[in-house]
Short mmCIF file of C-alpha atoms and ligand atoms in Angstrom, two decimals:
data_model
loop_
_atom_site.label_atom_id
_atom_site.label_comp_id
_atom_site.label_asym_id
_atom_site.label_seq_id
_atom_site.Cartn_x
_atom_site.Cartn_y
_atom_site.Cartn_z
CA MET A 1 103.60 49.66 74.12
CA ARG A 2 100.05 51.01 74.47
CA PRO A 3 98.97 53.64 71.91
CA SER A 4 99.78 57.33 72.39
CA ASP A 5 99.62 60.44 70.25
CA ILE A 6 102.54 62.79 70.86
CA LEU A 7 104.64 65.07 68.66
CA ASP A 8 108.10 63.53 68.73
CA PRO A 9 109.37 60.57 70.82
CA SER A 10 112.97 61.70 70.32
CA LEU A 11 112.36 64.62 72.72
CA ALA A 12 112.17 62.18 75.66
CA ASP A 13 115.68 62.75 77.07
CA GLN A 14 115.19 66.51 77.26
CA GLY A 15 111.80 65.90 78.92
CA VAL A 16 113.33 63.59 81.53
CA ARG A 17 115.96 66.20 82.46
CA ARG A 18 113.32 68.91 82.91
CA ILE A 19 110.98 66.61 84.85
CA ASP A 20 113.84 65.76 87.24
CA TRP A 21 114.60 69.46 87.66
CA ALA A 22 110.99 70.11 88.72
CA TRP A 23 111.05 67.03 91.00
CA GLN A 24 113.68 68.77 93.15
CA GLU A 25 111.10 71.49 93.94
CA MET A 26 108.36 68.97 94.77
CA PRO A 27 109.30 67.51 98.14
CA VAL A 28 105.74 66.68 99.18
CA LEU A 29 105.17 64.52 96.10
CA ARG A 30 108.56 62.89 96.63
CA GLN A 31 107.60 61.93 100.17
CA LEU A 32 104.21 60.64 99.03
CA ALA A 33 105.73 58.62 96.16
CA GLN A 34 108.07 56.93 98.61
CA ARG A 35 105.34 56.24 101.15
CA LEU A 36 102.67 55.05 98.69
CA ALA A 37 105.07 52.76 96.82
CA ASN A 38 104.97 50.51 99.90
CA HIS A 39 101.24 49.78 100.05
CA ARG A 40 100.16 50.92 96.51
CA PRO A 41 96.61 52.11 97.40
CA LEU A 42 95.76 52.67 93.72
CA ARG A 43 97.02 49.26 92.59
CA GLY A 44 95.58 48.35 89.19
CA LEU A 45 92.99 51.14 89.20
CA ARG A 46 92.47 52.73 85.76
CA LEU A 47 92.85 56.50 86.05
CA SER A 48 92.43 58.97 83.16
CA ALA A 49 93.89 62.43 83.73
CA CYS A 50 93.17 65.55 81.68
CA LEU A 51 95.71 68.10 82.90
CA HIS A 52 98.22 70.59 81.50
CA VAL A 53 101.04 68.39 80.19
CA THR A 54 103.92 70.01 82.06
CA THR A 55 106.93 68.83 84.06
CA GLU A 56 104.91 69.13 87.29
CA THR A 57 102.08 67.00 85.91
CA ALA A 58 104.70 64.44 84.88
CA ASN A 59 105.78 64.27 88.52
CA LEU A 60 102.17 63.82 89.59
CA MET A 61 101.97 60.93 87.11
CA ARG A 62 105.17 59.43 88.59
CA THR A 63 103.64 59.61 92.06
CA LEU A 64 100.33 58.07 90.97
CA GLN A 65 102.27 55.35 89.17
CA ALA A 66 104.24 54.67 92.36
CA ALA A 67 100.87 54.34 94.13
CA GLY A 68 99.97 51.63 91.62
CA ALA A 69 97.57 53.47 89.26
CA ASP A 70 97.15 52.38 85.64
CA LEU A 71 97.35 55.80 83.94
CA VAL A 72 96.53 57.66 80.74
CA LEU A 73 97.04 61.40 80.28
CA CYS A 74 95.57 63.90 77.81
CA ALA A 75 95.87 67.69 77.70
CA SER A 76 93.45 70.08 79.39
CA ASN A 77 94.48 72.94 77.09
CA PRO A 78 95.65 72.72 73.46
CA LEU A 79 98.41 75.30 73.97
CA SER A 80 99.93 74.22 77.27
CA THR A 81 101.41 70.86 76.26
CA GLN A 82 105.18 70.55 76.60
CA ASP A 83 106.00 68.04 73.86
CA ASP A 84 109.26 66.88 75.46
CA VAL A 85 107.37 66.04 78.66
CA ALA A 86 104.79 64.06 76.70
CA ALA A 87 107.66 62.16 75.02
CA ALA A 88 109.35 61.45 78.37
CA LEU A 89 106.15 60.15 79.95
CA VAL A 90 105.64 57.72 77.08
CA GLY A 91 109.28 56.74 76.52
CA ARG A 92 110.68 56.71 80.06
CA TYR A 93 107.69 56.08 82.30
CA GLY A 94 105.53 53.98 79.94
CA ILE A 95 102.48 56.21 80.52
CA PRO A 96 100.27 56.69 77.43
CA VAL A 97 99.81 60.38 76.52
CA PHE A 98 97.45 61.97 74.01
CA ALA A 99 98.59 65.58 73.65
CA ILE A 100 100.35 67.71 71.05
CA ARG A 101 101.02 71.40 71.62
CA GLY A 102 98.80 73.49 69.32
CA GLU A 103 96.38 70.65 68.52
CA SER A 104 93.09 71.69 66.91
CA THR A 105 89.84 71.64 68.87
CA LYS A 106 88.84 68.51 66.93
CA VAL A 107 92.06 66.68 67.88
CA TYR A 108 91.74 67.96 71.47
CA TYR A 109 88.39 66.19 71.82
CA GLN A 110 89.69 63.10 69.99
CA HIS A 111 92.43 62.97 72.63
CA ILE A 112 89.93 63.31 75.47
CA ASN A 113 88.02 60.40 74.02
CA ALA A 114 91.22 58.38 73.61
CA ALA A 115 91.85 58.91 77.34
CA LEU A 116 88.31 57.71 78.05
CA ASP A 117 88.86 54.59 75.91
CA HIS A 118 91.06 53.54 78.88
CA ARG A 119 87.73 52.93 80.75
CA PRO A 120 88.76 54.88 83.86
CA VAL A 121 87.32 54.24 87.30
CA LEU A 122 88.95 57.48 88.46
CA THR A 123 89.17 60.79 86.59
CA MET A 124 91.42 63.77 87.24
CA ASP A 125 90.32 66.97 85.50
CA ASP A 126 91.43 70.58 85.13
CA GLY A 127 88.31 72.22 83.73
CA ALA A 128 85.89 69.27 83.92
CA ASP A 129 86.29 68.16 80.28
CA LEU A 130 86.56 64.44 81.06
CA VAL A 131 83.55 64.49 83.37
CA SER A 132 81.45 66.50 80.96
CA GLU A 133 82.41 64.25 77.99
CA ILE A 134 81.52 61.17 80.08
CA HIS A 135 78.10 62.64 80.89
CA LYS A 136 77.51 63.76 77.30
CA SER A 137 78.71 60.87 75.19
CA ARG A 138 80.36 58.11 77.27
CA THR A 139 77.66 57.36 79.84
CA GLY A 140 78.54 53.64 79.74
CA LEU A 141 81.55 54.46 81.92
CA ILE A 142 79.50 55.85 84.81
CA ALA A 143 78.47 52.57 86.45
CA ASP A 144 82.05 51.57 87.36
CA MET A 145 83.26 55.03 88.32
CA LEU A 146 84.68 55.43 91.85
CA GLY A 147 84.88 59.18 91.34
CA GLY A 148 87.05 62.01 90.15
CA THR A 149 88.96 65.06 91.22
CA GLU A 150 88.84 68.61 89.83
CA GLU A 151 91.82 70.93 89.89
CA THR A 152 90.50 74.39 89.04
CA THR A 153 87.88 77.01 89.91
CA THR A 154 86.05 76.97 86.60
CA GLY A 155 85.84 73.18 86.60
CA VAL A 156 84.34 73.24 90.08
CA ILE A 157 81.79 75.86 88.98
CA ARG A 158 80.80 73.69 85.99
CA LEU A 159 80.53 70.60 88.18
CA ARG A 160 78.46 72.36 90.87
CA ALA A 161 76.11 73.56 88.10
CA MET A 162 75.80 69.94 86.92
CA ALA A 163 75.20 68.75 90.50
CA ASP A 164 72.57 71.47 91.11
CA ALA A 165 70.78 70.40 87.95
CA GLY A 166 70.81 66.80 89.23
CA GLU A 167 73.00 65.76 86.29
CA LEU A 168 76.27 64.79 88.03
CA ARG A 169 76.23 61.03 88.38
CA PHE A 170 79.39 60.25 90.36
CA PRO A 171 81.38 61.91 93.16
CA ILE A 172 83.98 64.57 92.46
CA ILE A 173 86.36 66.03 95.02
CA ALA A 174 86.95 69.74 94.44
CA VAL A 175 90.73 69.85 94.93
CA ASN A 176 90.61 73.55 94.05
CA ASP A 177 88.76 74.24 97.29
CA ALA A 178 91.55 72.84 99.47
CA GLN A 179 93.31 75.67 101.27
CA THR A 180 96.69 74.20 100.38
CA LYS A 181 95.59 74.52 96.75
CA HIS A 182 93.95 77.87 96.07
CA LEU A 183 95.72 79.96 98.73
CA PHE A 184 99.05 79.08 97.13
CA ASP A 185 98.51 77.82 93.58
CA ASN A 186 95.93 80.38 92.42
CA ARG A 187 97.49 83.28 94.32
CA TYR A 188 101.27 82.78 94.28
CA GLY A 189 101.46 80.39 91.32
CA THR A 190 99.22 82.37 88.97
CA GLY A 191 100.64 85.64 90.33
CA GLN A 192 104.24 84.84 89.52
CA SER A 193 103.69 82.92 86.28
CA THR A 194 101.27 85.49 84.82
CA LEU A 195 103.83 88.24 85.30
CA ASP A 196 106.43 85.90 83.81
CA GLY A 197 104.16 85.38 80.76
CA LEU A 198 103.52 89.12 80.30
CA ILE A 199 107.21 89.90 80.51
CA ARG A 200 108.43 87.07 78.29
CA ALA A 201 105.81 87.85 75.63
CA THR A 202 106.31 91.62 75.53
CA ASN A 203 109.59 92.47 77.29
CA ILE A 204 107.88 95.74 78.27
CA LEU A 205 109.07 97.34 81.53
CA LEU A 206 106.23 97.20 84.03
CA ALA A 207 107.56 99.87 86.37
CA GLY A 208 105.48 103.01 86.00
CA LYS A 209 102.91 101.37 83.72
CA THR A 210 99.24 101.00 84.58
CA LEU A 211 98.09 97.41 84.84
CA THR A 212 94.44 96.55 85.38
CA VAL A 213 93.49 93.23 86.92
CA VAL A 214 89.93 92.15 86.16
CA GLY A 215 88.62 89.94 88.97
CA TYR A 216 90.05 90.13 92.49
CA GLY A 217 89.73 86.46 93.36
CA TRP A 218 92.63 84.24 94.38
CA CYS A 219 94.33 84.57 91.01
CA GLY A 220 93.61 88.29 90.67
CA ARG A 221 95.03 88.98 94.15
CA GLY A 222 98.28 87.23 93.21
CA ILE A 223 98.59 89.03 89.87
CA ALA A 224 97.92 92.41 91.49
CA LEU A 225 100.44 91.75 94.26
CA ARG A 226 103.23 90.74 91.89
CA ALA A 227 102.49 93.55 89.41
CA LYS A 228 102.72 96.03 92.30
CA GLY A 229 106.08 94.48 93.18
CA HIS A 230 107.28 95.29 89.67
CA GLY A 231 106.40 98.93 90.19
CA ALA A 232 103.19 99.02 88.13
CA GLN A 233 100.24 101.21 89.11
CA VAL A 234 97.65 98.54 89.73
CA VAL A 235 93.94 99.06 89.11
CA VAL A 236 91.32 96.46 89.99
CA ALA A 237 87.96 95.98 88.27
CA GLU A 238 85.48 93.78 90.17
CA VAL A 239 81.75 93.08 90.22
CA GLU A 240 81.59 91.71 93.78
CA PRO A 241 81.47 94.52 96.37
CA VAL A 242 83.33 92.77 99.22
CA ARG A 243 86.22 91.86 96.94
CA ALA A 244 86.26 95.35 95.42
CA LEU A 245 86.48 96.81 98.94
CA GLU A 246 89.25 94.39 99.82
CA ALA A 247 91.20 95.46 96.72
CA LEU A 248 90.76 99.11 97.70
CA MET A 249 92.01 98.49 101.24
CA ASP A 250 94.89 96.40 99.87
CA GLY A 251 96.01 99.66 98.27
CA TYR A 252 94.81 99.42 94.66
CA GLN A 253 92.65 101.81 92.67
CA VAL A 254 89.21 100.34 92.01
CA MET A 255 86.96 101.46 89.17
CA PRO A 256 84.71 100.14 86.40
CA LEU A 257 86.65 98.46 83.64
CA VAL A 258 85.53 100.94 81.01
CA ALA A 259 87.24 103.74 82.98
CA ALA A 260 90.29 101.61 83.71
CA ALA A 261 90.66 100.58 80.05
CA ALA A 262 91.16 104.19 78.98
CA ARG A 263 94.33 104.47 81.11
CA SER A 264 95.69 100.90 81.09
CA ASP A 265 98.89 99.73 79.46
CA PHE A 266 97.96 96.16 80.41
CA ILE A 267 94.60 94.54 81.09
CA VAL A 268 94.78 91.06 82.60
CA THR A 269 91.63 89.01 83.18
CA ALA A 270 91.28 86.39 85.93
CA THR A 271 87.55 85.90 86.44
CA GLY A 272 86.46 82.54 84.98
CA ASP A 273 83.74 84.58 83.27
CA LYS A 274 82.84 85.27 79.64
CA HIS A 275 83.58 88.48 77.69
CA VAL A 276 84.63 90.48 80.74
CA VAL A 277 86.67 92.56 78.29
CA ASP A 278 83.87 93.30 75.87
CA GLU A 279 83.39 95.56 72.84
CA VAL A 280 82.65 98.56 75.08
CA HIS A 281 86.01 98.13 76.85
CA LEU A 282 87.89 97.54 73.61
CA ASN A 283 86.35 100.77 72.29
CA ALA A 284 87.61 102.62 75.37
CA ALA A 285 91.07 101.02 75.54
CA LYS A 286 94.20 103.12 75.36
CA ASP A 287 96.38 102.92 72.25
CA GLY A 288 99.01 100.18 72.68
CA CYS A 289 97.18 98.37 75.47
CA VAL A 290 98.28 94.77 76.01
CA LEU A 291 95.40 92.34 76.60
CA ALA A 292 96.01 89.07 78.40
CA ASN A 293 93.96 86.39 80.10
CA SER A 294 94.94 84.24 83.06
CA GLY A 295 91.44 83.05 83.92
CA HIS A 296 89.91 80.21 82.01
CA PHE A 297 90.25 79.07 78.40
CA ASN A 298 89.88 81.83 75.78
CA VAL A 299 86.52 83.36 76.57
CA GLU A 300 87.34 86.21 78.95
CA ILE A 301 88.31 88.65 76.18
CA ASN A 302 85.67 89.05 73.46
CA LEU A 303 87.82 87.85 70.57
CA PRO A 304 85.12 87.88 67.87
CA ALA A 305 84.45 91.57 68.72
CA LEU A 306 88.18 92.36 68.57
CA GLU A 307 88.50 90.61 65.20
CA ALA A 308 85.48 92.50 63.85
CA MET A 309 86.83 95.87 65.02
CA ALA A 310 90.26 95.40 63.43
CA THR A 311 91.26 96.50 59.94
CA GLU A 312 94.74 94.95 60.10
CA LYS A 313 96.59 92.35 62.15
CA HIS A 314 100.34 91.97 62.72
CA HIS A 315 102.44 89.37 64.48
CA PRO A 316 105.33 91.45 65.89
CA ARG A 317 106.61 88.82 68.37
CA GLU A 318 105.89 85.27 69.38
CA HIS A 319 102.65 85.18 71.43
CA VAL A 320 101.68 88.74 70.38
CA VAL A 321 99.08 89.71 67.78
CA GLU A 322 98.68 93.44 67.23
CA TYR A 323 95.23 94.51 66.05
CA ILE A 324 94.95 97.87 64.26
CA LEU A 325 91.50 99.32 64.77
CA ARG A 326 89.60 101.60 62.38
CA ASP A 327 90.51 104.69 64.43
CA GLY A 328 94.20 103.75 64.32
CA ARG A 329 94.51 102.46 67.91
CA ARG A 330 96.64 99.35 68.39
CA LEU A 331 95.58 96.61 70.79
CA ARG A 332 98.01 93.79 71.51
CA LEU A 333 96.56 90.42 72.34
CA LEU A 334 98.78 87.85 74.06
CA ALA A 335 98.58 84.09 73.54
CA GLU A 336 95.36 84.26 71.49
CA GLY A 337 93.50 85.18 74.67
CA ARG A 338 94.31 81.81 76.26
CA LEU A 339 96.07 81.39 79.59
CA VAL A 340 99.09 83.65 79.24
CA ASN A 341 100.99 82.03 82.11
CA LEU A 342 100.86 78.67 80.38
CA ALA A 343 101.15 79.72 76.76
CA ALA A 344 103.86 82.39 77.05
CA ALA A 345 105.56 81.12 80.23
CA GLU A 346 105.80 77.73 81.88
CA GLY A 347 102.73 77.69 84.11
CA HIS A 348 102.98 77.51 87.84
CA PRO A 349 106.33 76.99 89.48
CA SER A 350 106.85 73.43 90.66
CA ALA A 351 106.82 74.33 94.36
CA VAL A 352 103.14 75.37 94.32
CA MET A 353 102.06 72.52 92.09
CA ASP A 354 103.69 70.25 94.67
CA MET A 355 100.86 71.10 97.07
CA SER A 356 98.01 71.05 94.54
CA PHE A 357 99.12 67.71 93.21
CA ALA A 358 99.71 66.24 96.67
CA ASN A 359 96.01 66.98 97.24
CA GLN A 360 95.21 65.22 93.95
CA VAL A 361 97.13 62.10 94.98
CA LEU A 362 95.64 61.94 98.47
CA CYS A 363 92.11 62.60 97.16
CA ALA A 364 92.46 59.83 94.55
CA GLY A 365 93.54 57.56 97.41
CA HIS A 366 90.57 58.74 99.47
CA LEU A 367 88.15 57.85 96.63
CA ALA A 368 89.82 54.50 95.98
CA THR A 369 90.12 53.21 99.54
CA ARG A 370 86.77 54.16 101.06
CA THR A 371 84.70 51.25 102.30
CA THR A 372 81.46 53.09 101.39
CA PRO A 373 81.63 55.05 98.11
CA LEU A 374 80.99 58.79 98.23
CA GLU A 375 77.61 59.93 96.92
CA ALA A 376 77.30 61.54 93.48
CA GLY A 377 77.97 65.28 93.79
CA VAL A 378 80.79 67.74 94.48
CA HIS A 379 82.70 67.09 97.72
CA THR A 380 85.22 69.18 99.59
CA VAL A 381 88.72 67.93 100.32
CA PRO A 382 88.78 66.35 103.80
CA ARG A 383 90.43 68.75 106.25
CA SER A 384 92.84 66.00 107.33
CA ILE A 385 94.26 65.89 103.78
CA ASP A 386 94.66 69.67 103.63
CA GLN A 387 96.48 69.68 106.96
CA GLU A 388 98.69 66.77 106.00
CA VAL A 389 99.81 68.56 102.82
CA ALA A 390 100.65 71.71 104.79
CA ARG A 391 102.50 69.70 107.43
CA LEU A 392 104.56 67.83 104.82
CA LYS A 393 105.39 71.08 103.01
CA LEU A 394 106.47 72.86 106.19
CA ALA A 395 108.61 69.90 107.19
CA ALA A 396 110.22 69.80 103.74
CA MET A 397 111.03 73.50 104.08
CA GLY A 398 112.60 72.90 107.48
CA VAL A 399 110.00 75.01 109.27
CA ARG A 400 108.65 73.97 112.65
CA ILE A 401 105.57 75.48 114.30
CA ASP A 402 104.13 75.60 117.78
CA ARG A 403 101.38 73.35 119.13
CA LEU A 404 98.46 74.26 121.36
CA THR A 405 99.09 73.42 125.01
CA ALA A 406 96.55 71.21 126.79
CA GLU A 407 95.36 74.31 128.67
CA GLN A 408 94.85 76.21 125.41
CA GLN A 409 93.01 73.32 123.77
CA GLN A 410 90.67 73.16 126.73
CA TYR A 411 90.17 76.94 126.73
CA LEU A 412 89.37 77.09 123.01
CA ALA A 413 86.96 74.14 123.28
CA SER A 414 85.09 75.53 126.28
CA TRP A 415 81.97 77.70 126.27
CA GLN A 416 82.02 78.06 130.05
CA GLU A 417 85.00 80.40 130.33
CA GLY A 418 83.62 83.95 130.31
CA THR A 419 85.09 87.22 129.10
CA VAL A 420 86.01 88.42 132.59
N1 NAD B 1 96.08 80.74 84.88
C1 NAD B 1 96.09 79.71 85.70
O1 NAD B 1 97.05 78.93 85.72
C2 NAD B 1 94.95 79.51 86.64
C3 NAD B 1 95.17 78.90 87.89
C4 NAD B 1 94.10 78.76 88.77
C5 NAD B 1 92.83 79.18 88.37
N2 NAD B 1 92.67 79.74 87.12
C6 NAD B 1 91.38 80.25 86.66
O2 NAD B 1 91.32 81.64 86.98
C7 NAD B 1 89.95 82.04 87.14
C8 NAD B 1 89.79 82.77 88.46
O3 NAD B 1 90.10 81.88 89.54
P1 NAD B 1 90.02 82.39 91.05
O4 NAD B 1 90.41 81.24 91.90
O5 NAD B 1 90.70 83.68 91.19
O6 NAD B 1 88.43 82.59 91.14
P2 NAD B 1 87.60 83.45 92.17
O7 NAD B 1 86.20 82.95 92.07
O8 NAD B 1 88.29 83.49 93.49
O9 NAD B 1 87.68 84.94 91.56
C9 NAD B 1 87.07 85.35 90.39
C10 NAD B 1 86.67 86.81 90.60
O10 NAD B 1 86.24 87.36 89.34
C11 NAD B 1 85.18 88.24 89.61
N3 NAD B 1 84.41 88.48 88.38
C12 NAD B 1 83.55 87.65 87.74
N4 NAD B 1 83.05 88.26 86.64
C13 NAD B 1 83.61 89.49 86.60
C14 NAD B 1 83.49 90.59 85.71
N5 NAD B 1 82.68 90.54 84.66
N6 NAD B 1 84.22 91.70 85.96
C15 NAD B 1 85.04 91.78 87.04
N7 NAD B 1 85.19 90.76 87.92
C16 NAD B 1 84.49 89.64 87.70
C17 NAD B 1 84.38 87.54 90.70
O11 NAD B 1 83.55 88.45 91.39
C18 NAD B 1 85.50 86.99 91.57
O12 NAD B 1 85.87 87.87 92.60
C19 NAD B 1 89.15 80.75 87.03
O13 NAD B 1 88.69 80.63 85.71
C20 NAD B 1 90.17 79.66 87.30
O14 NAD B 1 89.81 78.44 86.71
C21 NAD B 1 93.71 79.94 86.28
#
């Protein structure tokens, strides 16, 4: 067996049962696995993936394996690894995994490098860590690289910054930008699982509480929508005027975060940006306020400032640290400021990951089977892939839709038909 680094191989049976449970909610991947097993478009291609090690990712790995890929997986977040899933992937599916829940930053990067020792020709990232490590310290891999895919907003931002600086040396497909990804995964997936994380971590009734969402992007919209459904008074803090206006017309209160903090029982960040909850907001926050992040990594809440302001720290429940400030106010930080939906809940429900990961599989196939390689840079998901994923999902859900008639197609394509 090829080397791996996981917590406990004896957890494999439990992992297999949970992976199979998720598989039932992933009909698009099931269809793709069946179809791709016939012509194996990724046959023998070395693929390193750096993704949250969850049941859904395990099903992505199954599908890529059915398509013929030679796989290695490491974690894209030290706290999101499900150790039973890692054990099942190694023990049942023979896929090497380098991931242990709660691993230190040092081990996290050792694991990324172990995944790169596989000498991938394809990468699959959630936050661009593989691609950035390749460009920083493993540049020998670049010459053979067919390309990579990127799952999330922040990763795409990092990669576009690299491309703009002329530093990105192979093609990446921004899976996050597919409509069948961000319209569903970021909005409905993050929406539901963030609320799940808040509730599991605190067991506080949301009805009647004030919950502020910072950032009204795809994730923020989903969180706001689901919090409203729980009966919370939802406030939105934004920096982008169009999105702030949209939030207002969607029925939320909109105000600067410093004003919102003074009345909020919960503040949830979803911006991809640094220190959006900063010292000034922590100083204004209401006693008892719960702080959580569902954006990227652990930078959205200014943790060093919070630590410096506190005189005492308690650990009243799993995933909750209560900071007592000099003036006696208590601020409750969830999941160490990391992604609350992954750390305190189980991440996105399988049914949304089904679509995101179907895009991943089809994009890997697109990179692998092109006759002319894509140029270095960040590429959008081909529209045909997006539409195929939506079609497969609708079919799996037993939903049929109408088609344009020939007359309508002609009408929509014509510039000659006037308005009268
Ligand atoms: N928790 C998860 O499982 C999960 C899933 C998908 C994406 N993400 C992450 O969530 C983050 C947001 O993703 P998205 O798709 O919603 O992005 P997006 O770009 O659609 O939205 C981000 C919003 O945050 C706003 N913003 C930026 N800085 C701000 C500030 N200081 N104050 C207030 N608003 C600010 C921007 O104006 C923008 O409207 C990204 O980091 C992404 O990687 C997390």
